[in-house]
Amino acid sequence: MTKADVIAQISEKTGVDKGDVQQTLESFFTVVKDSLSEGENLYVRGFGSFINKKRAKKVARNISKGTSMIIDEHFVPSFKPAKVFVEQVKESDKLKAVAEK
């Protein structure tokens, strides 16, 4: 599913113009990115959490050159789904049918 598909579905379900849905969705993404870049986590009850995960400093190898390099500690964005969300996916009849094939 693409962003355009999501916009179309939201527009159909709510009756809101696609342009307005697109603007709202883009604004949501901007808020998430801005919050995480400022070090703030974002919690959406019943959906999940957008968080920054800390990656430790490590030594990595460049196999083609045979050299090693140090990668400093850094943060990467991550999403942790809420328990309600996880349970809904686990109980999905469509996914169970796919798993049985």
mmCIF file of N, CA, C and O in Angstrom:
data_model
loop_
_atom_site.group_PDB
_atom_site.id
_atom_site.type_symbol
_atom_site.label_atom_id
_atom_site.label_comp_id
_atom_site.label_asym_id
_atom_site.label_seq_id
_atom_site.Cartn_x
_atom_site.Cartn_y
_atom_site.Cartn_z
ATOM 1 N N MET A 1 0.855 -1.170 0.000
ATOM 2 C CA MET A 1 0.000 0.000 0.000
ATOM 3 C C MET A 1 0.902 1.234 0.000
ATOM 4 O O MET A 1 1.841 1.318 0.776
ATOM 5 N N THR A 2 0.591 2.184 -0.850
ATOM 6 C CA THR A 2 1.374 3.412 -0.938
ATOM 7 C C THR A 2 0.669 4.545 -0.188
ATOM 8 O O THR A 2 -0.482 4.400 0.234
ATOM 9 N N LYS A 3 1.374 5.664 -0.073
ATOM 10 C CA LYS A 3 0.782 6.825 0.581
ATOM 11 C C LYS A 3 -0.464 7.286 -0.173
ATOM 12 O O LYS A 3 -1.463 7.665 0.439
ATOM 13 N N ALA A 4 -0.427 7.219 -1.489
ATOM 14 C CA ALA A 4 -1.591 7.608 -2.291
ATOM 15 C C ALA A 4 -2.785 6.707 -1.996
ATOM 16 O O ALA A 4 -3.934 7.176 -1.928
ATOM 17 N N ASP A 5 -2.525 5.406 -1.794
ATOM 18 C CA ASP A 5 -3.599 4.476 -1.436
ATOM 19 C C ASP A 5 -4.201 4.815 -0.075
ATOM 20 O O ASP A 5 -5.411 4.757 0.115
ATOM 21 N N VAL A 6 -3.338 5.147 0.871
ATOM 22 C CA VAL A 6 -3.806 5.527 2.212
ATOM 23 C C VAL A 6 -4.672 6.777 2.125
ATOM 24 O O VAL A 6 -5.757 6.843 2.718
ATOM 25 N N ILE A 7 -4.221 7.759 1.369
ATOM 26 C CA ILE A 7 -4.975 9.009 1.214
ATOM 27 C C ILE A 7 -6.334 8.723 0.594
ATOM 28 O O ILE A 7 -7.364 9.240 1.046
ATOM 29 N N ALA A 8 -6.365 7.882 -0.435
ATOM 30 C CA ALA A 8 -7.631 7.544 -1.096
ATOM 31 C C ALA A 8 -8.591 6.836 -0.142
ATOM 32 O O ALA A 8 -9.786 7.163 -0.112
ATOM 33 N N GLN A 9 -8.084 5.903 0.651
ATOM 34 C CA GLN A 9 -8.949 5.183 1.600
ATOM 35 C C GLN A 9 -9.497 6.103 2.683
ATOM 36 O O GLN A 9 -10.675 6.025 3.027
ATOM 37 N N ILE A 10 -8.647 6.966 3.222
ATOM 38 C CA ILE A 10 -9.114 7.901 4.254
ATOM 39 C C ILE A 10 -10.161 8.828 3.665
ATOM 40 O O ILE A 10 -11.189 9.108 4.299
ATOM 41 N N SER A 11 -9.927 9.296 2.451
ATOM 42 C CA SER A 11 -10.869 10.185 1.788
ATOM 43 C C SER A 11 -12.218 9.500 1.583
ATOM 44 O O SER A 11 -13.275 10.094 1.826
ATOM 45 N N GLU A 12 -12.192 8.235 1.150
ATOM 46 C CA GLU A 12 -13.434 7.482 0.947
ATOM 47 C C GLU A 12 -14.180 7.255 2.256
ATOM 48 O O GLU A 12 -15.403 7.383 2.320
ATOM 49 N N LYS A 13 -13.451 6.908 3.306
ATOM 50 C CA LYS A 13 -14.087 6.581 4.587
ATOM 51 C C LYS A 13 -14.635 7.810 5.310
ATOM 52 O O LYS A 13 -15.606 7.712 6.054
ATOM 53 N N THR A 14 -14.001 8.961 5.125
ATOM 54 C CA THR A 14 -14.410 10.153 5.863
ATOM 55 C C THR A 14 -15.198 11.148 5.025
ATOM 56 O O THR A 14 -15.859 12.029 5.580
ATOM 57 N N GLY A 15 -15.099 11.071 3.705
ATOM 58 C CA GLY A 15 -15.766 12.032 2.843
ATOM 59 C C GLY A 15 -15.017 13.347 2.733
ATOM 60 O O GLY A 15 -15.509 14.313 2.165
ATOM 61 N N VAL A 16 -13.795 13.379 3.266
ATOM 62 C CA VAL A 16 -12.958 14.580 3.198
ATOM 63 C C VAL A 16 -12.207 14.571 1.869
ATOM 64 O O VAL A 16 -11.802 13.517 1.381
ATOM 65 N N ASP A 17 -12.029 15.751 1.290
ATOM 66 C CA ASP A 17 -11.331 15.900 0.018
ATOM 67 C C ASP A 17 -9.919 15.322 0.098
ATOM 68 O O ASP A 17 -9.234 15.455 1.111
ATOM 69 N N LYS A 18 -9.479 14.669 -0.987
ATOM 70 C CA LYS A 18 -8.155 14.049 -1.008
ATOM 71 C C LYS A 18 -7.034 15.049 -0.733
ATOM 72 O O LYS A 18 -6.046 14.726 -0.086
ATOM 73 N N GLY A 19 -7.183 16.254 -1.239
ATOM 74 C CA GLY A 19 -6.163 17.290 -1.010
ATOM 75 C C GLY A 19 -6.018 17.621 0.464
ATOM 76 O O GLY A 19 -4.901 17.800 0.960
ATOM 77 N N ASP A 20 -7.156 17.710 1.163
ATOM 78 C CA ASP A 20 -7.115 17.991 2.601
ATOM 79 C C ASP A 20 -6.512 16.828 3.379
ATOM 80 O O ASP A 20 -5.748 17.029 4.328
ATOM 81 N N VAL A 21 -6.848 15.602 2.962
ATOM 82 C CA VAL A 21 -6.288 14.416 3.624
ATOM 83 C C VAL A 21 -4.780 14.376 3.416
ATOM 84 O O VAL A 21 -4.024 14.112 4.353
ATOM 85 N N GLN A 22 -4.333 14.670 2.198
ATOM 86 C CA GLN A 22 -2.903 14.666 1.909
ATOM 87 C C GLN A 22 -2.171 15.694 2.755
ATOM 88 O O GLN A 22 -1.119 15.407 3.327
ATOM 89 N N GLN A 23 -2.740 16.887 2.860
ATOM 90 C CA GLN A 23 -2.112 17.945 3.658
ATOM 91 C C GLN A 23 -2.044 17.537 5.125
ATOM 92 O O GLN A 23 -1.026 17.752 5.797
ATOM 93 N N THR A 24 -3.100 16.911 5.641
ATOM 94 C CA THR A 24 -3.123 16.471 7.031
ATOM 95 C C THR A 24 -2.090 15.375 7.267
ATOM 96 O O THR A 24 -1.354 15.405 8.266
ATOM 97 N N LEU A 25 -2.019 14.427 6.358
ATOM 98 C CA LEU A 25 -1.068 13.332 6.491
ATOM 99 C C LEU A 25 0.369 13.843 6.430
ATOM 100 O O LEU A 25 1.224 13.433 7.236
ATOM 101 N N GLU A 26 0.649 14.751 5.511
ATOM 102 C CA GLU A 26 1.988 15.339 5.405
ATOM 103 C C GLU A 26 2.340 16.109 6.676
ATOM 104 O O GLU A 26 3.479 16.060 7.147
ATOM 105 N N SER A 27 1.362 16.815 7.244
ATOM 106 C CA SER A 27 1.586 17.544 8.490
ATOM 107 C C SER A 27 1.901 16.586 9.634
ATOM 108 O O SER A 27 2.765 16.859 10.464
ATOM 109 N N PHE A 28 1.197 15.454 9.680
ATOM 110 C CA PHE A 28 1.464 14.448 10.706
ATOM 111 C C PHE A 28 2.901 13.931 10.582
ATOM 112 O O PHE A 28 3.628 13.840 11.569
ATOM 113 N N PHE A 29 3.318 13.605 9.361
ATOM 114 C CA PHE A 29 4.681 13.121 9.149
ATOM 115 C C PHE A 29 5.708 14.177 9.569
ATOM 116 O O PHE A 29 6.745 13.847 10.158
ATOM 117 N N THR A 30 5.431 15.434 9.270
ATOM 118 C CA THR A 30 6.337 16.518 9.652
ATOM 119 C C THR A 30 6.450 16.624 11.164
ATOM 120 O O THR A 30 7.550 16.785 11.711
ATOM 121 N N VAL A 31 5.314 16.520 11.865
ATOM 122 C CA VAL A 31 5.332 16.581 13.328
ATOM 123 C C VAL A 31 6.146 15.425 13.900
ATOM 124 O O VAL A 31 6.950 15.609 14.820
ATOM 125 N N VAL A 32 5.961 14.225 13.350
ATOM 126 C CA VAL A 32 6.715 13.057 13.832
ATOM 127 C C VAL A 32 8.209 13.272 13.622
ATOM 128 O O VAL A 32 9.019 13.088 14.544
ATOM 129 N N LYS A 33 8.608 13.689 12.413
ATOM 130 C CA LYS A 33 10.028 13.894 12.122
ATOM 131 C C LYS A 33 10.628 15.002 12.979
ATOM 132 O O LYS A 33 11.734 14.852 13.515
ATOM 133 N N ASP A 34 9.894 16.112 13.127
ATOM 134 C CA ASP A 34 10.402 17.223 13.929
ATOM 135 C C ASP A 34 10.547 16.819 15.396
ATOM 136 O O ASP A 34 11.543 17.152 16.047
ATOM 137 N N SER A 35 9.565 16.100 15.919
ATOM 138 C CA SER A 35 9.611 15.674 17.317
ATOM 139 C C SER A 35 10.797 14.758 17.568
ATOM 140 O O SER A 35 11.537 14.929 18.537
ATOM 141 N N LEU A 36 10.983 13.771 16.706
ATOM 142 C CA LEU A 36 12.092 12.834 16.894
ATOM 143 C C LEU A 36 13.441 13.519 16.724
ATOM 144 O O LEU A 36 14.384 13.214 17.452
ATOM 145 N N SER A 37 13.536 14.454 15.787
ATOM 146 C CA SER A 37 14.815 15.147 15.592
ATOM 147 C C SER A 37 15.146 16.068 16.761
ATOM 148 O O SER A 37 16.307 16.387 16.990
ATOM 149 N N GLU A 38 14.132 16.473 17.520
ATOM 150 C CA GLU A 38 14.349 17.294 18.718
ATOM 151 C C GLU A 38 14.521 16.443 19.972
ATOM 152 O O GLU A 38 14.639 16.968 21.079
ATOM 153 N N GLY A 39 14.520 15.126 19.813
ATOM 154 C CA GLY A 39 14.728 14.233 20.950
ATOM 155 C C GLY A 39 13.463 13.864 21.704
ATOM 156 O O GLY A 39 13.530 13.242 22.756
ATOM 157 N N GLU A 40 12.308 14.244 21.190
ATOM 158 C CA GLU A 40 11.035 13.924 21.842
ATOM 159 C C GLU A 40 10.433 12.684 21.208
ATOM 160 O O GLU A 40 10.408 12.549 19.993
ATOM 161 N N ASN A 41 9.942 11.778 22.050
ATOM 162 C CA ASN A 41 9.216 10.622 21.548
ATOM 163 C C ASN A 41 7.758 11.006 21.355
ATOM 164 O O ASN A 41 7.264 11.928 21.994
ATOM 165 N N LEU A 42 7.070 10.291 20.478
ATOM 166 C CA LEU A 42 5.674 10.589 20.183
ATOM 167 C C LEU A 42 4.836 9.353 20.475
ATOM 168 O O LEU A 42 5.122 8.277 19.943
ATOM 169 N N TYR A 43 3.837 9.486 21.336
ATOM 170 C CA TYR A 43 2.990 8.365 21.728
ATOM 171 C C TYR A 43 1.582 8.576 21.200
ATOM 172 O O TYR A 43 0.973 9.607 21.448
ATOM 173 N N VAL A 44 1.063 7.590 20.465
ATOM 174 C CA VAL A 44 -0.302 7.627 19.960
ATOM 175 C C VAL A 44 -1.022 6.440 20.592
ATOM 176 O O VAL A 44 -0.791 5.287 20.210
ATOM 177 N N ARG A 45 -1.849 6.718 21.582
ATOM 178 C CA ARG A 45 -2.519 5.663 22.335
ATOM 179 C C ARG A 45 -3.332 4.757 21.412
ATOM 180 O O ARG A 45 -4.062 5.219 20.554
ATOM 181 N N GLY A 46 -3.159 3.454 21.598
ATOM 182 C CA GLY A 46 -3.869 2.470 20.798
ATOM 183 C C GLY A 46 -3.229 2.189 19.454
ATOM 184 O O GLY A 46 -3.646 1.287 18.737
ATOM 185 N N PHE A 47 -2.203 2.951 19.092
ATOM 186 C CA PHE A 47 -1.517 2.749 17.811
ATOM 187 C C PHE A 47 -0.068 2.351 18.034
ATOM 188 O O PHE A 47 0.370 1.300 17.595
ATOM 189 N N GLY A 48 0.696 3.216 18.717
ATOM 190 C CA GLY A 48 2.091 2.892 18.985
ATOM 191 C C GLY A 48 2.910 4.113 19.321
ATOM 192 O O GLY A 48 2.386 5.216 19.491
ATOM 193 N N SER A 49 4.218 3.909 19.423
ATOM 194 C CA SER A 49 5.141 4.968 19.814
ATOM 195 C C SER A 49 6.224 5.131 18.754
ATOM 196 O O SER A 49 6.794 4.147 18.287
ATOM 197 N N PHE A 50 6.489 6.366 18.410
ATOM 198 C CA PHE A 50 7.621 6.700 17.555
ATOM 199 C C PHE A 50 8.719 7.131 18.504
ATOM 200 O O PHE A 50 8.559 8.110 19.245
ATOM 201 N N ILE A 51 9.835 6.387 18.521
ATOM 202 C CA ILE A 51 10.888 6.640 19.499
ATOM 203 C C ILE A 51 12.246 6.698 18.812
ATOM 204 O O ILE A 51 12.423 6.216 17.689
ATOM 205 N N ASN A 52 13.195 7.290 19.525
ATOM 206 C CA ASN A 52 14.588 7.286 19.096
ATOM 207 C C ASN A 52 15.296 6.149 19.822
ATOM 208 O O ASN A 52 15.240 6.081 21.048
ATOM 209 N N LYS A 53 15.936 5.262 19.070
ATOM 210 C CA LYS A 53 16.710 4.180 19.677
ATOM 211 C C LYS A 53 18.183 4.541 19.601
ATOM 212 O O LYS A 53 18.671 5.003 18.569
ATOM 213 N N LYS A 54 18.873 4.308 20.698
ATOM 214 C CA LYS A 54 20.292 4.612 20.760
ATOM 215 C C LYS A 54 21.098 3.412 20.268
ATOM 216 O O LYS A 54 20.886 2.291 20.714
ATOM 217 N N ARG A 55 21.970 3.650 19.320
ATOM 218 C CA ARG A 55 22.882 2.629 18.820
ATOM 219 C C ARG A 55 24.251 2.881 19.450
ATOM 220 O O ARG A 55 24.777 3.996 19.398
ATOM 221 N N ALA A 56 24.830 1.864 20.013
ATOM 222 C CA ALA A 56 26.108 2.004 20.704
ATOM 223 C C ALA A 56 27.253 2.186 19.712
ATOM 224 O O ALA A 56 27.151 1.824 18.533
ATOM 225 N N LYS A 57 28.351 2.740 20.219
ATOM 226 C CA LYS A 57 29.562 2.890 19.424
ATOM 227 C C LYS A 57 30.083 1.491 19.105
ATOM 228 O O LYS A 57 30.053 0.590 19.949
ATOM 229 N N LYS A 58 30.540 1.290 17.858
ATOM 230 C CA LYS A 58 31.036 -0.040 17.490
ATOM 231 C C LYS A 58 32.112 0.060 16.420
ATOM 232 O O LYS A 58 32.271 1.088 15.762
ATOM 233 N N VAL A 59 32.827 -1.024 16.272
ATOM 234 C CA VAL A 59 33.841 -1.129 15.230
ATOM 235 C C VAL A 59 33.237 -1.954 14.103
ATOM 236 O O VAL A 59 32.750 -3.065 14.319
ATOM 237 N N ALA A 60 33.260 -1.402 12.898
ATOM 238 C CA ALA A 60 32.718 -2.083 11.727
ATOM 239 C C ALA A 60 33.852 -2.380 10.759
ATOM 240 O O ALA A 60 34.903 -1.739 10.797
ATOM 241 N N ARG A 61 33.639 -3.358 9.891
ATOM 242 C CA ARG A 61 34.661 -3.733 8.926
ATOM 243 C C ARG A 61 34.188 -3.444 7.508
ATOM 244 O O ARG A 61 33.051 -3.737 7.167
ATOM 245 N N ASN A 62 35.073 -2.876 6.725
ATOM 246 C CA ASN A 62 34.847 -2.722 5.296
ATOM 247 C C ASN A 62 35.498 -3.935 4.644
ATOM 248 O O ASN A 62 36.716 -4.007 4.500
ATOM 249 N N ILE A 63 34.691 -4.899 4.265
ATOM 250 C CA ILE A 63 35.201 -6.173 3.778
ATOM 251 C C ILE A 63 35.985 -6.012 2.478
ATOM 252 O O ILE A 63 37.023 -6.643 2.287
ATOM 253 N N SER A 64 35.513 -5.152 1.587
ATOM 254 C CA SER A 64 36.180 -5.010 0.290
ATOM 255 C C SER A 64 37.579 -4.400 0.424
ATOM 256 O O SER A 64 38.480 -4.742 -0.333
ATOM 257 N N LYS A 65 37.769 -3.508 1.402
ATOM 258 C CA LYS A 65 39.081 -2.882 1.591
ATOM 259 C C LYS A 65 39.882 -3.547 2.701
ATOM 260 O O LYS A 65 41.073 -3.292 2.845
ATOM 261 N N GLY A 66 39.222 -4.352 3.514
ATOM 262 C CA GLY A 66 39.918 -5.025 4.611
ATOM 263 C C GLY A 66 40.287 -4.086 5.746
ATOM 264 O O GLY A 66 41.235 -4.347 6.485
ATOM 265 N N THR A 67 39.562 -2.999 5.875
ATOM 266 C CA THR A 67 39.857 -2.038 6.935
ATOM 267 C C THR A 67 38.717 -2.012 7.948
ATOM 268 O O THR A 67 37.614 -2.485 7.675
ATOM 269 N N SER A 68 39.026 -1.449 9.092
ATOM 270 C CA SER A 68 37.973 -1.287 10.102
ATOM 271 C C SER A 68 37.764 0.192 10.354
ATOM 272 O O SER A 68 38.661 1.015 10.149
ATOM 273 N N MET A 69 36.569 0.518 10.793
ATOM 274 C CA MET A 69 36.252 1.914 11.090
ATOM 275 C C MET A 69 35.380 1.957 12.339
ATOM 276 O O MET A 69 34.684 0.989 12.648
ATOM 277 N N ILE A 70 35.422 3.050 13.020
ATOM 278 C CA ILE A 70 34.619 3.215 14.227
ATOM 279 C C ILE A 70 33.363 3.989 13.877
ATOM 280 O O ILE A 70 33.431 5.057 13.264
ATOM 281 N N ILE A 71 32.234 3.425 14.259
ATOM 282 C CA ILE A 71 30.960 4.110 14.082
ATOM 283 C C ILE A 71 30.545 4.622 15.455
ATOM 284 O O ILE A 71 30.369 3.840 16.391
ATOM 285 N N ASP A 72 30.454 5.936 15.585
ATOM 286 C CA ASP A 72 30.095 6.544 16.862
ATOM 287 C C ASP A 72 28.669 6.193 17.253
ATOM 288 O O ASP A 72 27.852 5.807 16.405
ATOM 289 N N GLU A 73 28.380 6.360 18.554
ATOM 290 C CA GLU A 73 27.006 6.117 18.987
ATOM 291 C C GLU A 73 26.096 7.137 18.316
ATOM 292 O O GLU A 73 26.494 8.272 18.061
ATOM 293 N N HIS A 74 24.888 6.675 17.980
ATOM 294 C CA HIS A 74 23.944 7.550 17.289
ATOM 295 C C HIS A 74 22.527 7.069 17.565
ATOM 296 O O HIS A 74 22.319 6.008 18.151
ATOM 297 N N PHE A 75 21.574 7.855 17.135
ATOM 298 C CA PHE A 75 20.173 7.521 17.335
ATOM 299 C C PHE A 75 19.515 7.242 15.984
ATOM 300 O O PHE A 75 19.846 7.880 14.985
ATOM 301 N N VAL A 76 18.590 6.284 15.985
ATOM 302 C CA VAL A 76 17.817 5.974 14.784
ATOM 303 C C VAL A 76 16.333 5.974 15.154
ATOM 304 O O VAL A 76 15.971 5.560 16.259
ATOM 305 N N PRO A 77 15.479 6.454 14.262
ATOM 306 C CA PRO A 77 14.044 6.438 14.567
ATOM 307 C C PRO A 77 13.510 5.012 14.536
ATOM 308 O O PRO A 77 13.983 4.181 13.758
ATOM 309 N N SER A 78 12.536 4.759 15.385
ATOM 310 C CA SER A 78 11.954 3.431 15.483
ATOM 311 C C SER A 78 10.473 3.557 15.812
ATOM 312 O O SER A 78 10.031 4.562 16.371
ATOM 313 N N PHE A 79 9.709 2.521 15.472
ATOM 314 C CA PHE A 79 8.288 2.484 15.804
ATOM 315 C C PHE A 79 8.014 1.250 16.634
ATOM 316 O O PHE A 79 8.453 0.145 16.280
ATOM 317 N N LYS A 80 7.322 1.435 17.746
ATOM 318 C CA LYS A 80 6.937 0.315 18.602
ATOM 319 C C LYS A 80 5.413 0.284 18.651
ATOM 320 O O LYS A 80 4.790 1.187 19.207
ATOM 321 N N PRO A 81 4.788 -0.751 18.067
ATOM 322 C CA PRO A 81 3.323 -0.795 18.045
ATOM 323 C C PRO A 81 2.736 -1.039 19.427
ATOM 324 O O PRO A 81 3.353 -1.706 20.264
ATOM 325 N N ALA A 82 1.532 -0.506 19.654
ATOM 326 C CA ALA A 82 0.825 -0.707 20.910
ATOM 327 C C ALA A 82 0.326 -2.149 20.985
ATOM 328 O O ALA A 82 0.142 -2.817 19.969
ATOM 329 N N LYS A 83 0.078 -2.631 22.193
ATOM 330 C CA LYS A 83 -0.391 -4.003 22.390
ATOM 331 C C LYS A 83 -1.696 -4.256 21.644
ATOM 332 O O LYS A 83 -1.884 -5.322 21.055
ATOM 333 N N VAL A 84 -2.598 -3.266 21.640
ATOM 334 C CA VAL A 84 -3.870 -3.403 20.933
ATOM 335 C C VAL A 84 -3.631 -3.614 19.442
ATOM 336 O O VAL A 84 -4.278 -4.457 18.804
ATOM 337 N N PHE A 85 -2.699 -2.878 18.891
ATOM 338 C CA PHE A 85 -2.344 -2.972 17.476
ATOM 339 C C PHE A 85 -1.771 -4.358 17.176
ATOM 340 O O PHE A 85 -2.168 -5.023 16.214
ATOM 341 N N VAL A 86 -0.843 -4.824 18.016
ATOM 342 C CA VAL A 86 -0.217 -6.125 17.825
ATOM 343 C C VAL A 86 -1.269 -7.237 17.887
ATOM 344 O O VAL A 86 -1.273 -8.149 17.057
ATOM 345 N N GLU A 87 -2.161 -7.157 18.853
ATOM 346 C CA GLU A 87 -3.207 -8.175 18.992
ATOM 347 C C GLU A 87 -4.135 -8.196 17.778
ATOM 348 O O GLU A 87 -4.537 -9.261 17.324
ATOM 349 N N GLN A 88 -4.460 -7.028 17.246
ATOM 350 C CA GLN A 88 -5.330 -6.957 16.068
ATOM 351 C C GLN A 88 -4.674 -7.646 14.875
ATOM 352 O O GLN A 88 -5.328 -8.374 14.127
ATOM 353 N N VAL A 89 -3.385 -7.441 14.710
ATOM 354 C CA VAL A 89 -2.670 -8.081 13.605
ATOM 355 C C VAL A 89 -2.590 -9.593 13.832
ATOM 356 O O VAL A 89 -2.805 -10.375 12.914
ATOM 357 N N LYS A 90 -2.311 -10.013 15.075
ATOM 358 C CA LYS A 90 -2.218 -11.444 15.381
ATOM 359 C C LYS A 90 -3.524 -12.169 15.122
ATOM 360 O O LYS A 90 -3.542 -13.320 14.692
ATOM 361 N N GLU A 91 -4.641 -11.499 15.371
ATOM 362 C CA GLU A 91 -5.952 -12.123 15.247
ATOM 363 C C GLU A 91 -6.574 -11.961 13.860
ATOM 364 O O GLU A 91 -7.697 -12.390 13.631
ATOM 365 N N SER A 92 -5.840 -11.366 12.930
ATOM 366 C CA SER A 92 -6.347 -11.128 11.580
ATOM 367 C C SER A 92 -6.603 -12.445 10.857
ATOM 368 O O SER A 92 -5.715 -13.288 10.716
ATOM 369 N N ASP A 93 -7.837 -12.626 10.393
ATOM 370 C CA ASP A 93 -8.196 -13.837 9.664
ATOM 371 C C ASP A 93 -7.459 -13.927 8.330
ATOM 372 O O ASP A 93 -7.078 -15.003 7.884
ATOM 373 N N LYS A 94 -7.259 -12.782 7.662
ATOM 374 C CA LYS A 94 -6.558 -12.785 6.374
ATOM 375 C C LYS A 94 -5.116 -13.265 6.540
ATOM 376 O O LYS A 94 -4.614 -14.038 5.743
ATOM 377 N N LEU A 95 -4.439 -12.783 7.604
ATOM 378 C CA LEU A 95 -3.056 -13.192 7.816
ATOM 379 C C LEU A 95 -2.965 -14.663 8.227
ATOM 380 O O LEU A 95 -2.024 -15.357 7.862
ATOM 381 N N LYS A 96 -3.955 -15.127 8.968
ATOM 382 C CA LYS A 96 -3.962 -16.546 9.345
ATOM 383 C C LYS A 96 -4.126 -17.418 8.111
ATOM 384 O O LYS A 96 -3.498 -18.458 7.987
ATOM 385 N N ALA A 97 -4.973 -16.980 7.163
ATOM 386 C CA ALA A 97 -5.181 -17.738 5.923
ATOM 387 C C ALA A 97 -3.900 -17.769 5.091
ATOM 388 O O ALA A 97 -3.569 -18.798 4.491
ATOM 389 N N VAL A 98 -3.179 -16.674 5.053
ATOM 390 C CA VAL A 98 -1.923 -16.613 4.296
ATOM 391 C C VAL A 98 -0.889 -17.536 4.940
ATOM 392 O O VAL A 98 -0.151 -18.225 4.251
ATOM 393 N N ALA A 99 -0.832 -17.556 6.283
ATOM 394 C CA ALA A 99 0.136 -18.384 6.986
ATOM 395 C C ALA A 99 -0.121 -19.865 6.793
ATOM 396 O O ALA A 99 0.804 -20.676 6.805
ATOM 397 N N GLU A 100 -1.375 -20.244 6.589
ATOM 398 C CA GLU A 100 -1.736 -21.649 6.431
ATOM 399 C C GLU A 100 -1.372 -22.190 5.051
ATOM 400 O O GLU A 100 -1.288 -23.387 4.853
ATOM 401 N N LYS A 101 -1.185 -21.317 4.081
ATOM 402 C CA LYS A 101 -0.890 -21.754 2.705
ATOM 403 C C LYS A 101 0.502 -22.299 2.577
ATOM 404 O O LYS A 101 1.409 -22.118 3.150
#
